[in-house]
Structures are given as C-alpha cells and as structure tokens.
Amino acid sequence: MNLNIALLPGDGIGPEVTQQAVKILNAIAEKYNHNFKYTKAAIGAAAMKINGDPLPNETLKICSEADAILFGSIGEPVHDHDPNANIRPEQGLLRLRKELDLFANIRPVQTYESSLHKSNLKEEVVKGTDFVIYRELTSGIYFGEKKISKNEQEATDTCTYSAKEIDRITHLAFKAAKSRRKKLTLIDKANVLATSRLWRKRVQEISKSYPSIQLNFLYANTAAMQLILKPTQFDVILTENLIGDILSDEASVISGSIGLLASASIGEKTALFEPIHGSFPKAKGKNIANPLASILSAAMLLDHFQLYDEAEEIRAAVEKSIELNITTPDLNATNYFSTTNVGNFLSDFILDDE
Amino acid sequence: MNLNIALLPGDGIGPEVTQQAVKILNAIAEKYNHNFKYTKAAIGAAAMKINGDPLPNETLKICSEADAILFGSIGEPVHDHDPNANIRPEQGLLRLRKELDLFANIRPVQTYESSLHKSNLKEEVVKGTDFVIYRELTSGIYFGEKKISKNEQEATDTCTYSAKEIDRITHLAFKAAKSRRKKLTLIDKANVLATSRLWRKRVQEISKSYPSIQLNFLYANTAAMQLILKPTQFDVILTENLIGDILSDEASVISGSIGLLASASIGEKTALFEPIHGSFPKAKGKNIANPLASILSAAMLLDHFQLYDEAEEIRAAVEKSIELNITTPDLNATNYFSTTNVGNFLSDFILDDE
Ligand SMILES: [Mg+2]
Ligand SMILES: [Mg+2]
C-alpha cells in the first residue's frame, strides 16, 4: 500500500517519540512491502517560533492532502506562564481538528500485565480491561454559540447536535463493536438533556442495522462510577463531546500506564494519530521519553487502512518490550533503556524472522 | 434549639433508615436539651399511590414551612420498567429541589479506616481522603432552554449562569474552606466555555474577601483524573451542575463505602438532608439496610444549624460502630446487626455518659 503521511512532531518530546514511530512504520513497510512517504510540517510552539502561527497554512495544506497525520505532542512552558497570551500552541491542534473535520476521537483503554501494578486501582479490578471510547469531537457545547452579557452578569453556552453529526460517529462505533465483543454503551444524560434524547433516538434507530450488537445506555454520572467499579464491563463506549472529554480522561488512569495510551481522530477525508500524553518539556532532548504511545498510535494508523496484521505485529512487539523490561525510565526505574534503544529493539523484533 | 423538621421517608429502604436517623436526633435532643419536632409527608412512589403526584401540594407546603427536611430515598422498580410513564417518582425530588430553590448540593467524601479495603482504589491512595464537593444544583444546562426541531434532525440545550447564581454558592464554599484546610478548587472548562469563564471571574473576585483561602483551578477532565490519581489533594471543590453531577458520583466510589455517604442541598430558606444511596427496593422491609448514611445526613443537618458538638457526637458514634463491627450486612457479612440494632447501639452510645 502507498500512504502519504503528514508528520507533525510538534513540541517537547514530540519529535523524539514520532521519530521512533516512523522507525517502526519503516520496519513494517520493509517487511510487508508497503510504501510510506512522510512530509514533515510545523505545528504548535515550534511553528509559532517561525511566524507566530501555531497552525501555518502550509501545515494545514500538507495535512489536507495527506492520507493520514502522525502527530507528536504540543505545548511549551513559556506559553503556560503568560495568561495574557492570545495565541497558545494548543490552538494549533484544536484548529487542525476543526479544519479537517476530525469528528470522531477514538481512545482504546487496554492493560498490560506487567504494568498493572502501576494503577491506583486494584489489580483484580483492572485486569482484563479492554474497551474503546468513541467521543464526538467537533460539535456539542465546545463549538456552540457563546455569550457573555456586556455587564458581565450572565453567560451562556449552547449545545447543539444534528442527526447527521450523531449518525456518522455512531456508525463508526457500531462497526468497531462488530469486530470486538459486540457490545456498545451509549453514555448521555437523556434524563435531562434534549441533545441526549436525540442521541438515544438516532443510536436506537441505527442499531437496527447492527442486529448482532448488544446496545445499552448509561447516564454520564453512573458511567463515571462504573468506570472505577467495574471497568471490564465495557467494550465500545459512544458519547458526545463534553461528557467524552471528562470520561475519557478518567478512563486514562485505569490501566496505570498513561504513557502507553494512543488515540485517533477520524474525519471523512483524513485521520490524525497521536499519543494521549503531553509534551513533557522537562524530558525534551534527553532521550528518555517513552515512545510506546506514539508507536501504538502508528499501529492505530495501520488499523485505519485495514492493515490489521501489520498493526498487530507492532502491538506484539510492544508487549514483548514491556515483558522483557526493554522500556524507558517511566516504566523501568532501574536498568532502563533510551527512547532510541526501545525503538531499535522494536524495529529489530519486527524485522527478525526466526 | 427548636427545630421543625419535615420528614420525607420516601420509597424502598427510605422509611427504615430515616426512622433510625430520627432515633439518633432524639437522643441528641434529649442529651443537649433541644426540641426537634417532626412532620411526616409523602413523596415519590409512596405519594403517587395516594393521588398520582410524586410531590403532593401538602408535602411542598410542609417542606416550605420547615426549618429543614430529612429525606430518605426515592424510586420503585415498577416505575423503572415502564418507559412510557410520563410521571416518575424521582420527579418528586427534582421538583422539590427546584421549588425550594435548593441551589447548593454538598457532598462530603470521607474515609473510614475499617472500610478502606472495600475501595476499588488502593488503600495507600485513598487513606486520608477528606474533601467536600459544592455543586450548583438549580441552574446550568439541566435547567436551560431545550429544543428538538420538528423533523427531529436537531436538538439544542442551553447552559446559562448568572453572577448571582455563581456568587451565592461560591460564598458557601469559601466559608466551608475557612473551617477546613483552607483550600478551594474551582473545577470548570474555562478553556472552552463562556459560563466557565464567568465562574472563574466571579470566584476570583469573591476570593479577595477570603484572603486565608488558597484558590486554584482545574479543568473538569483533569479533575476526573486527579480524583483517582491523588484524592487526598482536595479540600473544598466548587463546580457547576453538570460537571458536579459527573464528578461527585465519580468521587463517591473513592472511599469504598457508598453506604456511608450523606449529602445536603441548601437553599436560602430551607435545606434538605439525604443519603446519596438509592431506595434499594430488594432490601425493603428486611431490617438489613445500612442506616449510617441517613444518620450522617442528620449530622449534616445539625452542622447546618451550627450544632457542631452534637454533629460531632453522631460522627464519633458512627465511627465507633464501624470500629466495633456493629454494622449491617453490607459492611459486615458475618455476624451482622439489623438496621434497628445499629440505631439502638448509636442511640445508647450517645446517651451513655461514662
Ligand atoms: Mg481531553
Ligand atoms: Mg448525581
């Protein structure tokens, strides 16, 4: 397969970890005879240093024309400490998602046997957790009309959803459930919100086209409890933007390995793949950043193009590295490996055919 | 002190647990020479059986005229299984909160040494957790304008907050922080919502009147992580309605003892006190329901009238009963005590002066 991949390393540890993800994609390309072409582009604080814009037009153009985008991380401390700054590096990513209409944010939550003990939850609670969250990303209250009255005595936010916006992510979530354990949970507040009632109506309607999938419903507050009480009960979770923001970050702490969590943001024309972690400026340039989440986001990229065997190969290599403790300091305090050496191990593991 | 208390036992185990709470309030009244008068009123499914209304006018009148309301629990399975029912028992409580303008929902999250092991979180993470959530309860998106277009292709919810609505609960939260560890955390989504920016502005303004309180801010998604990563960091949490709904239920699973959590809903003129647990219809009439959350909600009632010693006496008795394993089956699988006997122990403990 030929793939045009836009490469957006971004800030902090972003460049170091995406470099390893590219190394692994190249190993896969070599082994499976694919042709992956990369075009690098600037975003975030790194882009602001050039002309002040966290999403330069050229970057947007490269991304629009790419089959997929591999993204590192964004954010630099100098911008955090300036509350009067009108432009922040993070806006580069938010605008990119909106411009490319990346409407579905997908976050798998998996556990790794050897890092289970790192979770704040008990091992027996977390063990076997394996679900994926489909969060609507370009509508809802974050994108609705906002008002603050002139005298600053009243403010209003508006949450609107159209059937079309609900339908497109719902189909993606049902399709994911088909290739998984065939369970879909819609999380909403249908007891109080009109938008939630539209979500329920549409999802129930669409569920008729997926008769093999068991559909159930949870209120967002109950879901916030159930994620901690019994995370193994979930398979595919579908939810709107604000609720998904809160619950997906809550879910990210279940496995005890935030440094291993990848995500995808899918649009009609292109898709973006990124680790959920931030730019960890303190680790920048030290060759100690954990590249596994970025590498697992490359695996999600391959999944997106139905290169399932290739994606599985990356995941198996990652599991092997964790099992053998060939990991960075965050997972391996003593005897740790560098970012580069973890990437080298995985690349060799994929290319070595015994 | 003379107090007129409206007693709303409600459904399921509500009557059994509130009976014990009254027993304990009577012990306190006897010991401290107070005069507590109770007026019973119907609500929920129990009220619907009389004339179909989950909040009869007479109940509303009794509550409006009372100094405080002691509430049991609401809900009966027969109503859950009828999706076409227009009236649900729960509406009785929602309408009561709104009619009485109970704008501040207060939920303490504490731990009990002897039930720490029941948490899904690790003991060392949970130990020492002691915070209280102030959630705005009568405004925001749950009470804003709702629309569904005629062709059911679009739905809208509106979230509005006025400065006045923010200010009154903010003062309550700052006052609470003054008598606690002097830390207040406002949880919002000020990076995306106009209402959150108004919250921040008002809270920052009001904080000038409470110079001893350390104020900080967290985004709702980050807070959802931090509640699990480090629950001991929080003292007083202040937040709006929807975010508070989700995060307070998430927080309720931290301590491992949902059956011990009480809450208060405060208005300008009256206040309502209730356990956070539901009506557990399966346990109804069996004399096995845990009365401690209801009894601790009676302690919050006393706090509300500045009867701090009396409230502390109840809490000390509750801790003693847990320490001695004089508890119901949910906390004590073997050798458990009945609902009535737990109440009797606490009453005797309070009245026995050695
Ligand atoms: Mg997020
Ligand atoms: Mg709730």
XYZ file of C-alpha atoms and ligand atoms in Angstrom:
710
model
C 0.000 0.000 0.000
C 1.103 3.559 -0.753
C 0.474 6.013 2.087
C 1.193 9.712 2.248
C 1.753 10.523 5.902
C 1.988 14.067 7.236
C 4.458 14.142 10.107
C 3.774 16.739 12.825
C 6.333 16.211 15.594
C 5.303 19.369 17.494
C 6.852 20.365 20.810
C 8.696 18.886 23.778
C 9.257 15.148 23.439
C 7.036 15.050 20.316
C 9.946 14.945 17.822
C 11.763 12.173 19.725
C 8.778 9.862 20.025
C 7.470 10.354 16.488
C 10.958 9.582 15.202
C 10.659 6.135 16.784
C 7.128 5.680 15.420
C 8.484 6.394 11.926
C 11.277 3.875 12.532
C 8.659 1.219 13.326
C 6.455 2.158 10.365
C 9.540 1.814 8.149
C 10.228 -1.631 9.562
C 6.640 -2.618 8.769
C 6.898 -1.112 5.268
C 10.070 -3.089 4.598
C 8.659 -6.362 5.870
C 5.257 -6.082 4.166
C 6.374 -4.235 1.045
C 4.448 -1.032 1.631
C 5.474 2.411 0.528
C 5.065 5.043 3.253
C 6.040 8.594 2.305
C 6.407 11.262 5.007
C 6.007 15.027 4.753
C 7.131 16.956 7.797
C 5.255 20.085 8.911
C 5.426 22.545 11.809
C 2.735 22.943 14.476
C 2.382 24.382 17.981
C 5.100 26.329 19.751
C 7.622 25.089 17.189
C 5.539 26.696 14.411
C 4.986 29.886 16.428
C 8.740 30.389 16.557
C 8.736 30.672 12.752
C 5.885 33.149 12.107
C 3.731 33.275 15.264
C 1.049 30.949 13.930
C 0.574 27.589 15.733
C -1.058 26.197 12.557
C 0.667 27.661 9.462
C -1.263 27.483 6.180
C 1.385 25.231 4.714
C 0.890 22.707 7.531
C -2.856 22.727 7.000
C -2.305 22.162 3.279
C 0.084 19.243 3.844
C -2.378 17.655 6.276
C -5.390 18.107 3.978
C -3.527 16.354 1.170
C -2.186 13.517 3.340
C -3.808 10.105 3.780
C -3.083 10.325 7.486
C -1.335 12.511 10.050
C 1.111 11.288 12.659
C 1.166 13.809 15.461
C 3.605 14.097 18.377
C 2.655 16.494 21.144
C 2.082 20.189 21.699
C 2.811 22.816 24.329
C 5.751 24.671 25.836
C 6.007 26.083 29.375
C 6.835 29.604 28.252
C 3.292 29.907 26.867
C 1.652 28.469 30.001
C 3.089 31.199 32.156
C 1.643 34.012 30.100
C -2.095 34.255 30.934
C -2.447 37.273 28.624
C -1.170 35.445 25.582
C -3.880 35.469 22.932
C -2.360 32.664 20.951
C -1.441 29.379 22.558
C 0.365 26.458 20.906
C -2.592 24.118 21.721
C -4.796 26.160 19.386
C -2.811 24.688 16.513
C -4.197 21.214 17.240
C -7.732 22.415 18.020
C -7.896 24.345 14.758
C -6.415 21.429 12.810
C -9.120 19.084 14.176
C -11.813 21.546 13.220
C -10.452 22.450 9.774
C -10.107 18.782 8.852
C -13.463 17.939 10.493
C -11.925 15.171 12.606
C -15.246 14.321 14.212
C -14.517 11.037 15.976
C -11.942 10.762 18.735
C -11.066 7.152 19.448
C -9.271 6.079 22.611
C -8.552 2.436 23.368
C -8.018 1.593 27.031
C -6.026 -1.584 27.421
C -3.943 -3.068 30.154
C -0.507 -4.620 30.102
C 0.046 -7.431 32.570
C 3.454 -6.145 33.621
C 2.310 -2.595 34.372
C -0.996 -3.443 36.084
C 0.602 -2.776 39.459
C 1.156 0.847 38.468
C -2.586 1.554 38.514
C -4.150 3.316 41.504
C -6.930 0.760 41.165
C -6.501 -2.739 42.495
C -5.000 -5.240 40.085
C -8.009 -7.570 40.296
C -10.307 -4.675 39.294
C -8.233 -3.542 36.329
C -7.095 -6.890 34.955
C -8.746 -7.729 31.627
C -9.949 -4.173 30.960
C -10.209 -3.708 27.198
C -12.532 -1.049 25.836
C -12.519 1.803 23.356
C -14.154 5.209 23.658
C -15.725 6.927 20.636
C -16.087 10.597 21.533
C -17.721 13.140 19.187
C -15.078 15.831 18.740
C -16.291 18.704 16.554
C -19.732 19.636 17.876
C -21.672 19.968 21.134
C -21.203 22.667 23.733
C -17.498 23.282 22.956
C -18.448 24.526 19.479
C -21.838 26.148 20.161
C -22.634 29.857 20.404
C -21.110 31.584 23.455
C -22.284 34.810 25.052
C -21.239 36.940 27.987
C -23.528 39.886 28.708
C -21.951 43.358 28.474
C -22.221 43.975 32.204
C -20.703 40.520 32.789
C -23.698 39.434 34.858
C -24.661 36.454 32.703
C -23.019 33.940 30.402
C -24.453 31.328 28.058
C -23.123 28.317 26.180
C -25.151 26.414 23.638
C -25.020 22.700 22.908
C -26.422 21.649 19.546
C -26.280 18.283 17.807
C -27.663 17.383 14.412
C -28.793 13.889 13.456
C -26.062 13.852 10.809
C -23.346 14.597 13.383
C -24.621 11.822 15.627
C -25.114 9.296 12.850
C -21.619 9.377 11.371
C -19.774 8.600 14.612
C -22.460 6.117 15.657
C -21.822 4.051 12.521
C -18.079 4.051 13.272
C -18.724 2.878 16.836
C -21.099 0.077 15.778
C -18.579 -1.099 13.166
C -15.888 -1.188 15.849
C -18.182 -3.215 18.120
C -18.704 -5.762 15.313
C -15.004 -6.608 15.253
C -14.795 -6.631 19.066
C -17.003 -8.134 21.814
C -20.221 -6.845 20.220
C -21.331 -4.510 22.976
C -21.981 -0.793 22.628
C -22.763 1.549 25.536
C -24.159 4.995 24.796
C -23.336 7.415 27.608
C -25.518 10.512 27.929
C -27.862 12.470 30.202
C -31.111 11.547 28.444
C -32.976 12.095 31.713
C -32.312 15.836 31.464
C -30.892 16.893 28.075
C -32.690 17.286 24.748
C -29.482 16.605 22.808
C -29.070 13.336 24.733
C -32.594 12.308 23.788
C -31.743 12.906 20.116
C -28.574 10.825 20.571
C -30.628 7.957 22.044
C -33.217 8.145 19.274
C -30.631 8.098 16.489
C -28.480 5.395 18.081
C -31.532 3.175 18.666
C -32.577 3.684 15.043
C -29.088 2.908 13.706
C -28.761 -0.135 15.981
C -31.380 -1.882 13.804
C -28.708 -2.130 11.089
C -26.344 -3.870 13.514
C -28.513 -6.652 14.982
C -25.505 -8.578 16.350
C -24.527 -5.713 18.661
C -25.915 -5.501 22.179
C -26.804 -1.856 22.843
C -27.164 -0.385 26.314
C -27.357 3.064 27.911
C -25.746 4.700 30.916
C -26.093 8.157 32.386
C -22.788 10.043 32.460
C -22.697 10.224 36.273
C -23.351 6.500 36.620
C -20.714 5.797 33.968
C -18.168 7.842 35.972
C -18.758 5.402 38.848
C -18.878 2.238 36.750
C -15.533 3.002 35.057
C -13.953 2.612 38.507
C -16.289 -0.022 39.960
C -16.076 -2.446 37.018
C -14.025 -1.274 34.033
C -14.066 -4.752 32.485
C -17.801 -4.424 31.708
C -17.186 -2.040 28.773
C -16.439 -2.852 25.146
C -17.283 0.150 22.928
C -18.352 3.399 24.591
C -20.038 6.062 22.467
C -20.569 9.585 23.764
C -20.785 13.281 22.972
C -18.016 15.845 23.238
C -18.038 17.251 26.837
C -19.026 14.013 28.559
C -16.428 12.209 26.436
C -13.739 14.708 27.404
C -14.291 14.048 31.114
C -14.842 10.289 30.936
C -12.003 9.548 28.519
C -9.522 11.303 30.791
C -10.962 9.471 33.800
C -10.588 6.214 31.856
C -6.968 7.016 31.024
C -5.902 6.410 34.629
C -7.448 2.941 34.898
C -4.664 0.949 33.290
C -1.822 2.551 35.228
C 0.061 3.245 32.026
C -0.887 6.674 30.655
C 2.438 6.591 28.785
C 1.082 3.715 26.699
C -2.214 5.199 25.538
C -2.735 6.146 21.910
C -5.617 7.854 20.155
C -7.047 8.523 16.716
C -9.169 11.397 15.441
C -11.056 10.390 12.337
C -12.583 12.611 9.647
C -14.318 11.916 6.327
C -11.146 12.615 4.359
C -8.197 12.109 6.664
C -7.313 10.985 10.159
C -4.835 12.004 12.835
C -2.991 9.655 15.203
C -1.337 10.734 18.454
C -0.334 9.636 21.939
C -2.692 10.997 24.622
C 0.245 12.246 26.697
C 1.541 15.812 26.612
C 4.828 17.344 25.503
C 6.698 16.765 28.829
C 9.080 19.687 28.266
C 11.320 18.556 31.131
C 12.210 15.338 29.310
C 12.853 17.056 25.972
C 16.130 16.155 24.263
C 17.182 13.686 26.965
C 16.396 10.518 25.020
C 14.341 9.220 27.979
C 10.761 9.776 26.717
C 8.591 6.688 26.355
C 7.941 6.219 22.605
C 5.374 3.409 23.038
C 2.191 5.538 22.952
C 3.398 7.201 19.748
C 4.304 3.793 18.295
C 0.869 2.429 19.299
C -0.736 5.428 17.578
C 1.140 4.341 14.434
C -0.485 0.916 14.916
C -3.905 2.630 15.021
C -2.962 4.350 11.760
C -2.348 0.954 10.150
C -5.669 -0.347 11.529
C -7.384 2.621 9.899
C -6.167 1.389 6.494
C -7.181 -2.167 7.338
C -3.553 -3.255 7.681
C -4.591 -5.361 10.661
C -1.727 -7.879 10.558
C 0.809 -5.074 10.447
C -0.861 -3.278 13.368
C -0.968 -6.498 15.358
C 2.722 -7.015 14.706
C 3.516 -3.641 16.269
C 1.338 -4.413 19.306
C 3.010 -7.786 19.784
C 6.439 -6.115 19.650
C 5.346 -3.518 22.211
C 4.030 -6.223 24.545
C 7.312 -8.086 24.170
C 9.360 -4.991 25.052
C 7.258 -4.428 28.186
C 7.525 -8.094 29.121
C 11.317 -8.009 28.727
C 11.589 -4.650 30.531
C 13.124 -3.052 27.474
C 11.461 0.213 28.420
C 12.148 3.851 29.326
C 12.566 5.124 32.919
C 8.820 5.773 33.487
C 8.182 2.013 33.320
C 11.586 0.843 34.413
C 13.359 2.812 37.119
C 16.493 0.696 37.205
C 18.225 -0.620 34.125
C 16.166 1.443 31.747
C 16.628 1.849 28.000
C 16.764 5.077 25.985
C 13.978 6.243 23.661
C 16.147 5.340 20.665
C 17.061 1.908 22.002
C 13.438 0.986 22.693
C 12.684 1.935 19.072
C 15.652 -0.101 17.841
C 14.544 -3.154 19.802
C 11.021 -2.980 18.354
C 12.294 -2.443 14.816
C 14.682 -5.397 15.088
C 11.957 -7.553 16.679
C 9.642 -6.853 13.734
C 12.315 -7.440 11.090
C 13.889 -10.525 12.656
C 12.039 -13.510 11.320
C 13.022 -16.623 13.140
C -32.821 24.917 69.942
C -36.281 24.412 68.460
C -36.299 22.815 65.033
C -39.226 21.963 62.794
C -38.103 19.049 60.677
C -40.101 17.779 57.681
C -39.699 14.022 57.460
C -39.884 12.538 53.943
C -39.136 8.813 54.233
C -39.994 8.110 50.558
C -39.637 4.650 48.988
C -37.797 1.378 49.448
C -35.491 1.404 52.464
C -36.111 5.156 52.970
C -38.601 4.737 55.848
C -36.372 2.247 57.703
C -33.228 4.350 57.561
C -34.887 7.691 58.357
C -36.520 6.037 61.388
C -33.033 5.383 62.752
C -31.904 8.915 61.915
C -34.862 10.253 63.930
C -33.914 7.930 66.782
C -30.430 9.453 66.825
C -31.717 13.022 66.550
C -33.976 12.281 69.531
C -31.022 11.008 71.541
C -29.163 14.239 70.725
C -32.237 16.342 71.634
C -32.511 14.565 74.978
C -28.832 14.923 75.811
C -28.470 18.546 74.718
C -31.955 19.757 75.632
C -33.121 20.582 72.133
C -36.679 20.399 70.893
C -36.968 18.706 67.481
C -40.483 18.430 66.066
C -41.140 16.182 63.042
C -43.863 16.458 60.418
C -44.143 13.458 58.115
C -45.026 13.922 54.448
C -45.365 11.706 51.362
C -43.075 11.840 48.308
C -42.118 9.643 45.376
C -43.788 6.354 44.537
C -45.339 6.297 48.010
C -47.066 9.617 47.260
C -48.066 8.504 43.743
C -50.018 5.630 45.290
C -52.230 8.188 47.032
C -53.133 10.586 44.218
C -50.638 10.028 41.376
C -48.467 13.022 42.248
C -44.856 12.330 43.363
C -44.814 15.751 45.087
C -48.271 16.492 46.580
C -49.051 20.152 47.385
C -49.339 19.336 51.051
C -45.786 17.917 51.075
C -44.447 21.020 49.374
C -46.248 23.190 51.959
C -44.860 21.191 54.889
C -41.334 21.432 53.435
C -41.580 25.186 52.739
C -42.588 25.809 56.345
C -39.952 23.513 57.872
C -36.523 24.598 59.111
C -35.041 21.532 57.456
C -36.033 18.406 55.568
C -34.813 14.910 56.352
C -35.209 12.826 53.226
C -34.963 9.031 52.821
C -34.815 7.714 49.267
C -36.953 7.576 46.174
C -37.830 5.120 43.394
C -39.639 1.845 42.895
C -38.890 -0.813 40.277
C -42.413 -0.872 38.853
C -41.840 2.663 37.514
C -38.429 1.822 36.044
C -39.883 -0.828 33.798
C -42.403 1.476 32.181
C -40.505 3.636 29.638
C -43.772 5.302 28.575
C -44.626 6.532 32.063
C -44.870 10.314 31.986
C -44.503 10.686 35.707
C -41.665 9.092 37.599
C -41.195 9.048 41.398
C -37.794 10.791 41.036
C -39.551 13.880 39.681
C -40.861 14.466 43.195
C -37.359 15.156 44.465
C -36.274 17.152 41.394
C -39.351 19.396 41.673
C -38.865 19.783 45.418
C -35.255 20.949 44.920
C -36.394 23.447 42.313
C -39.479 24.734 44.182
C -37.434 25.316 47.332
C -34.501 26.697 45.323
C -32.019 24.289 46.929
C -29.122 25.686 44.944
C -26.103 24.123 46.660
C -25.553 20.385 46.779
C -22.915 19.453 49.336
C -21.248 16.062 49.380
C -18.507 15.216 51.851
C -16.185 12.392 50.836
C -14.532 10.839 53.852
C -12.904 7.537 54.556
C -13.289 5.133 57.442
C -10.153 3.228 58.374
C -12.022 -0.066 58.779
C -13.724 0.074 55.373
C -10.776 1.379 53.338
C -10.167 -2.114 51.998
C -13.590 -2.051 50.315
C -12.466 0.629 47.851
C -11.503 -0.349 44.302
C -8.601 2.040 44.741
C -5.525 1.029 46.660
C -5.618 1.707 50.380
C -2.497 3.885 50.285
C -4.138 6.078 47.619
C -7.442 6.507 49.457
C -6.201 6.818 53.016
C -6.632 10.300 54.441
C -9.054 11.458 51.730
C -11.280 14.174 53.193
C -12.924 16.647 50.871
C -16.318 18.152 50.216
C -17.945 18.961 46.884
C -20.100 22.083 46.435
C -22.162 21.536 43.284
C -24.559 24.179 41.910
C -27.898 22.390 41.684
C -30.639 24.602 40.217
C -29.123 26.173 37.111
C -26.818 25.389 34.212
C -27.609 23.118 31.281
C -30.077 20.910 33.210
C -32.410 23.880 33.650
C -31.763 25.820 30.425
C -33.996 26.032 27.368
C -34.323 22.759 25.427
C -35.339 22.346 21.805
C -35.822 19.482 19.404
C -36.608 20.508 15.823
C -39.962 19.298 14.427
C -38.329 16.931 11.962
C -36.148 15.630 14.794
C -32.980 16.471 12.876
C -31.515 18.793 15.505
C -31.596 19.299 19.264
C -30.281 22.090 21.479
C -29.641 22.549 25.202
C -28.691 25.874 26.714
C -26.413 26.469 29.673
C -26.811 29.844 31.374
C -25.324 31.103 34.628
C -25.878 34.473 36.245
C -23.328 36.141 38.518
C -25.870 35.909 41.345
C -26.234 32.136 40.933
C -22.476 31.721 41.000
C -21.888 34.107 43.875
C -24.227 32.547 46.439
C -22.761 29.032 46.254
C -19.237 30.445 45.997
C -19.638 32.207 49.341
C -20.870 28.948 50.924
C -17.857 27.085 49.555
C -15.338 29.692 50.768
C -16.948 29.680 54.222
C -16.633 25.899 54.316
C -12.961 26.143 53.340
C -12.347 28.566 56.232
C -13.375 25.933 58.781
C -11.422 23.219 56.954
C -7.930 23.029 55.405
C -8.312 26.408 53.649
C -8.090 25.234 50.067
C -10.705 25.725 47.368
C -10.547 24.193 43.889
C -12.852 25.527 41.188
C -13.484 22.892 38.527
C -14.643 24.099 35.119
C -13.859 24.161 31.402
C -12.712 27.775 31.213
C -10.569 26.902 28.186
C -13.738 26.375 26.111
C -16.915 27.580 27.880
C -18.172 31.145 28.378
C -20.083 30.153 31.527
C -16.856 28.724 32.977
C -15.078 31.998 32.295
C -17.817 33.838 34.212
C -17.425 31.324 37.072
C -13.663 31.984 37.184
C -14.137 35.735 37.103
C -16.697 35.740 39.941
C -14.812 33.237 42.067
C -11.552 35.193 41.675
C -13.383 38.396 42.637
C -15.031 36.783 45.697
C -11.751 35.167 46.774
C -10.490 38.655 47.697
C -12.894 38.544 50.677
C -11.355 35.269 51.850
C -7.628 36.016 51.862
C -6.797 32.996 54.042
C -8.104 30.562 51.417
C -5.801 29.166 48.752
C -7.725 29.172 45.454
C -6.813 27.002 42.498
C -8.399 25.874 39.232
C -8.719 22.571 37.433
C -10.320 21.630 34.142
C -13.088 19.057 34.561
C -11.265 16.400 32.536
C -8.065 16.829 34.526
C -10.092 16.741 37.755
C -11.637 13.421 36.686
C -8.077 12.027 36.555
C -6.818 13.706 39.720
C -9.724 12.348 41.828
C -8.310 8.885 41.149
C -4.603 9.759 40.970
C -4.476 11.733 44.233
C -7.806 12.187 46.053
C -6.052 13.464 49.193
C -5.082 16.705 47.381
C -8.632 18.108 47.596
C -10.275 20.075 50.411
C -13.280 22.030 49.062
C -14.300 21.502 45.431
C -16.638 24.037 43.816
C -18.299 23.347 40.476
C -21.330 23.845 38.264
C -24.261 21.478 37.833
C -23.402 19.003 35.034
C -19.691 18.731 35.834
C -20.608 18.365 39.519
C -23.092 15.608 38.734
C -20.432 13.536 36.983
C -17.518 14.255 39.344
C -19.481 13.849 42.595
C -20.645 10.417 41.524
C -17.096 9.524 40.465
C -15.898 10.732 43.884
C -18.499 8.603 45.663
C -16.626 5.413 44.775
C -13.270 6.543 46.183
C -13.862 5.710 49.836
C -15.241 2.200 49.250
C -18.263 2.972 51.405
C -21.081 4.413 49.273
C -23.455 3.252 52.029
C -21.856 5.820 54.349
C -22.125 8.942 52.192
C -24.512 11.734 53.124
C -25.437 14.953 51.346
C -27.123 18.292 51.900
C -28.974 20.552 49.474
C -29.056 24.104 50.767
C -31.444 26.920 49.831
C -31.929 30.477 51.092
C -34.860 29.431 53.298
C -34.559 25.738 53.996
C -32.261 22.783 53.434
C -32.663 19.110 52.657
C -30.502 16.267 54.002
C -30.311 12.801 52.489
C -28.076 9.775 51.998
C -26.643 9.593 48.466
C -27.727 5.955 48.086
C -30.935 4.892 46.379
C -34.062 3.140 47.603
C -32.695 -0.453 47.288
C -36.171 -1.990 46.824
C -34.790 -5.506 47.294
C -33.801 -4.750 50.882
C -37.100 -3.057 51.749
C -38.771 -4.264 54.942
C -35.995 -6.730 55.796
C -34.385 -4.662 58.542
C -30.976 -5.080 56.855
C -30.491 -1.617 55.252
C -27.481 0.384 56.407
C -28.832 3.437 58.302
C -25.452 5.172 58.653
C -25.669 7.440 55.582
C -29.098 8.641 56.719
C -27.767 9.151 60.250
C -24.756 11.061 58.887
C -27.150 13.234 56.858
C -28.852 14.062 60.196
C -25.387 15.104 61.452
C -25.081 17.430 58.433
C -28.480 18.864 59.410
C -27.120 19.705 62.868
C -23.984 21.259 61.318
C -26.271 23.464 59.231
C -27.715 24.954 62.443
C -24.235 25.312 63.920
C -24.836 22.477 66.389
C -21.279 21.332 65.751
C -20.725 19.431 69.008
C -23.937 17.489 68.500
C -22.989 16.657 64.894
C -19.531 15.562 66.005
C -21.096 13.315 68.644
C -23.075 11.496 65.948
C -19.970 11.074 63.799
C -17.975 9.720 66.715
C -20.736 7.203 67.436
C -20.823 6.132 63.787
C -17.041 5.645 63.747
C -17.294 3.593 66.936
C -19.994 1.324 65.449
C -17.851 0.713 62.364
C -14.766 0.080 64.507
C -16.695 -2.454 66.646
C -18.308 -4.046 63.588
C -21.757 -3.164 64.841
C -22.908 -2.773 61.260
C -25.380 -4.088 58.698
C -24.594 -6.903 56.203
C -23.158 -4.585 53.519
C -20.211 -3.793 55.818
C -20.254 -6.968 57.857
C -21.028 -10.197 56.052
C -20.780 -12.446 59.105
C -22.209 -11.547 62.479
C -24.103 -8.542 61.203
C -26.580 -6.365 63.086
C -30.065 -5.277 61.978
C -30.927 -1.735 60.902
C -32.794 -1.238 64.184
C -29.992 -2.609 66.320
C -27.375 -0.383 64.714
C -29.676 2.564 65.521
C -30.106 1.340 69.084
C -26.363 0.983 69.593
C -25.732 4.539 68.370
C -28.551 5.980 70.482
C -27.284 4.185 73.598
C -23.704 5.230 72.840
C -24.749 8.880 72.648
C -26.893 8.756 75.787
C -24.481 6.706 77.942
C -22.237 9.142 79.707
C -19.472 7.390 81.479
Mg -9.196 15.587 26.915
Mg -25.961 12.559 40.798
